[in-house]
Every structure is written in structure tokens, then in C-alpha cells.
Amino acid sequence: MPAAELADRCERTLARARSAGRDELTTGQRRWLDDFWAAGDVRIEGAPKVQQAVRWNLFQIAQASARVDGMGVPAKGLTGQGYEGHYFWDMDVFVQPYLSYAQPVVARNLLRFRHHMLDDARRRAAEMNQRGALFPWRTINGEEASAYYAAGTAQYHITADIVYALHRYLKASGDDELRAGSGAELLVETARMWEDLGFHREADGRFHIHGVTGPDEYTTVVNDNLYTNAMARFNLNLAAQTVEMLRTERPDDHERLVERTGLQPHETDDWARAAAAMYLVYDHDLGIHPQDDSFLEKERWDFEGTPPEQYPLLLNYHPLVIYRFQVLKQADVVLAMFLLGEHFSMEQKRRNFDYYDPITTGDSSLSPCAQSVIAAEIGEHELARRYFHLSLYMDLCNVHGNTADGVHVACCGGVWMALVQGFAGMRAHHGLAFDPRLPPDWEAMS
């Protein structure tokens, strides 16, 4: 065969192969996306622009999480250089709940990723003179990468946030294998950290946690942050209950857990005792939960005297200036009421929301979704919609002026939260329940 004819035949063969490969990839991608939307779509009738924006946000989660391949979901996914690809609590509190219901295999992989960091978290706890495991605030390899401890390492709540993600996944999936294995190990080591970090004060008989920062990064290194204490109590109780369940119902798994962790019989009693005595600060005169034990002693920020161009505050004022005032970067007590809503009465939710909403700047993209959920629950329907729109258009309209650094993936998860847990009123405290409160111009949501 002449060389020219052979070359031509080879080229035709390669072209057919390239076409077949392209068609196969296209078909596979189409199949994957069809499955994604079948499991995770939120359909809104009567609001086409909102519908399109919702799907854009959900698609961002798909892109950020579809191929985690043993890793996590960075704060910006793969869309930009913001935060240098690091992982924060964003993944656990704001992205994981959606995945637990829509893509449980991915949610499970993210929990396994956190479990793979457990030895690093144990070493970090030891560095901080604590028992158990302390997960890093900001990481890419399991080690703490935050250079500013006040708004970084001091946010111990990330440890309970990971446990919250575990709890949500287990409630949604019933994955007893993970619960009895890596899940139980996470629970033991995190409970150890909380019980060791706090202390029982003889004067009032309460369990206190000092020197931490809650979700609100405009108030740092405080005593008895409400969110941290409430989440720590949740963590301690869940650990004690899980270990007891394994002891009575799955003794072989319990024995393996004891071998892996060196669990002592008295520890679950210690955790339950700390949880029962946990101090959740409350002001009876105002009828609210102060954000921490000294929050109400501070002067309120002068919002009327602060021009719009001075926001976000952190870019225009030294942190020490901000820390002296009652001003919030993001929802703190309100977020606790969202995540642990069964522990707050409706009256407490109303009074707390009314107090904190006027002093919350929304300088964080993680704030409006939680504010939307609680606003919907207490009947502030227009406010709920306004906060939902802030989340919905955070990147589509570049609300914070920083979308060039990458999409706010956690905010995209917050859009789902505002829809399903806010407007649809879904709660999973004791099985699934719904209490819908749709915007009046929406015909239906499914």
C-alpha cells in the first residue's frame, strides 16, 4: 500500500476514534447530569427568573462536588483562586446537607475525607494542649493553615460542625456501616475534645467553654459563645448516645471502637454530664440569648453614621475597633437556632432574631441563608424573601464585588437551605416534616 494511502487510512481511523470517544464522553456526561437533576432539582412554578437562578446555584454545587475523588469541596470550588483551594466549615454546614439528600454517595465521600484527617486533628489537639481531635479551621492537607488565630484557630466550632454534617447524612441515609465505623470514631474523639476544653464551675454548677470564636468573626475569643456551646452540647450528646447504642445493639462494633480509640467506660458519662450542665447564656430582662457572656456589655455600632462605602467593615476598620462593638459579620445565634431549632422555642426565635438582625451587617456571604430560614419560620415573609434573594444572586449579580475570586459555593448550598428549610419548612428533628410558607407569587415548589 502506498505511503500516502496508508497515512490517509490511519487519519480516517483516528478521526472515527476521536468522534466515538467524544460521543461516549458526551453521552456519559448527559447521563450524569440527568441523574443529578432527577435527584437534586428544585422546581419553582410561576417564577421563571428565580427558577433559572436556582438551577445556576445548584449546578455550581454539582461542579464543585462531582469529582472530589477523596478530597473535599473548597470554598470556591474550582472556579477561582480565592482562599487558595482551602477547606473550611463551609463544606460541612452549607454544602453537605444538600448532598446528603441529593447526592448521598458524594456526602459519604466528604465525611470519609474528614475522617482521613482525624490523625492530623488528634495531633492538632495535642498541640493546643487538648485531648481528642481538633479539626483545623482552614486546611488543604489536614494541618492548620490559618495565620490569624482570633478569627481562625479559635473557631473551635468547626469540630462540632463536622459532627453536624455527619448527623445530617446519617439521618438522611440510615448508613449504619459508617455510623458504627468511622462515624463513631469521629464522635468519640470530638467529644473528648469538648469535654477537655470546657470546665465545670463549682460556683454555678454549669459547664463553660472559654476563649473561643463563634461564626461571627466580628466578635472574637470570647467566653461561652452561644453557638459554640450549643453545638458542643449537641456533639457530646450524640457521641454518648451513639456509643451506648453500639454497646447494647452492636457489641462487636463497640469492641472494635474501643480498640481503635482506647475508649474508657466512664467517658460517655463524662460527656453526658458536660452536655447536661452546658451553659447557654440567657438574659431574662431582654428575653434573648446573648451571643456570649459579655456581648451585651459592649456599645452598639453606629450604623447610621457608617456610610455604605465603609462596608464590609473588615476592609475599612482595624479588627480591634470592630471587636469593641455589638456588630455582627454574620448570623451566629440565628444560625444556632436554624441548625438546632428544636432546642429553641418560637418566642425565643422571634426575640433573638429581632435583636440580632438589625446589628448584622451581612458582610459574610454565609449569613443571609440562615437569616432567611429563621425569618420564614417566624413569619417575616418579605424579609425571608429579601435574604433569599441576597443568597440567590450573590454571584450572579456580584453582590459582594468579589465573584472574580471564585463562586461562593457555600452560598449556593445556602440557596437550597433557604428554599427547602425556609420556604418549604423542612425539618428533620424527628423524621421529616414540612411546614410550607411559599412567597405568594410562587404557584408551587417541588
mmCIF file of C-alpha atoms in Angstrom, residues 32 128 166 285 336:
data_model
loop_
_atom_site.group_PDB
_atom_site.id
_atom_site.type_symbol
_atom_site.label_atom_id
_atom_site.label_comp_id
_atom_site.label_asym_id
_atom_site.label_seq_id
_atom_site.Cartn_x
_atom_site.Cartn_y
_atom_site.Cartn_z
ATOM 1 C CA TRP A 32 -24.719 12.026 34.856
ATOM 2 C CA MET A 128 -3.321 23.002 71.652
ATOM 3 C CA LEU A 166 -22.244 13.530 59.941
ATOM 4 C CA ASP A 285 -34.596 41.028 81.137
ATOM 5 C CA ALA A 336 -27.664 28.145 66.075
#
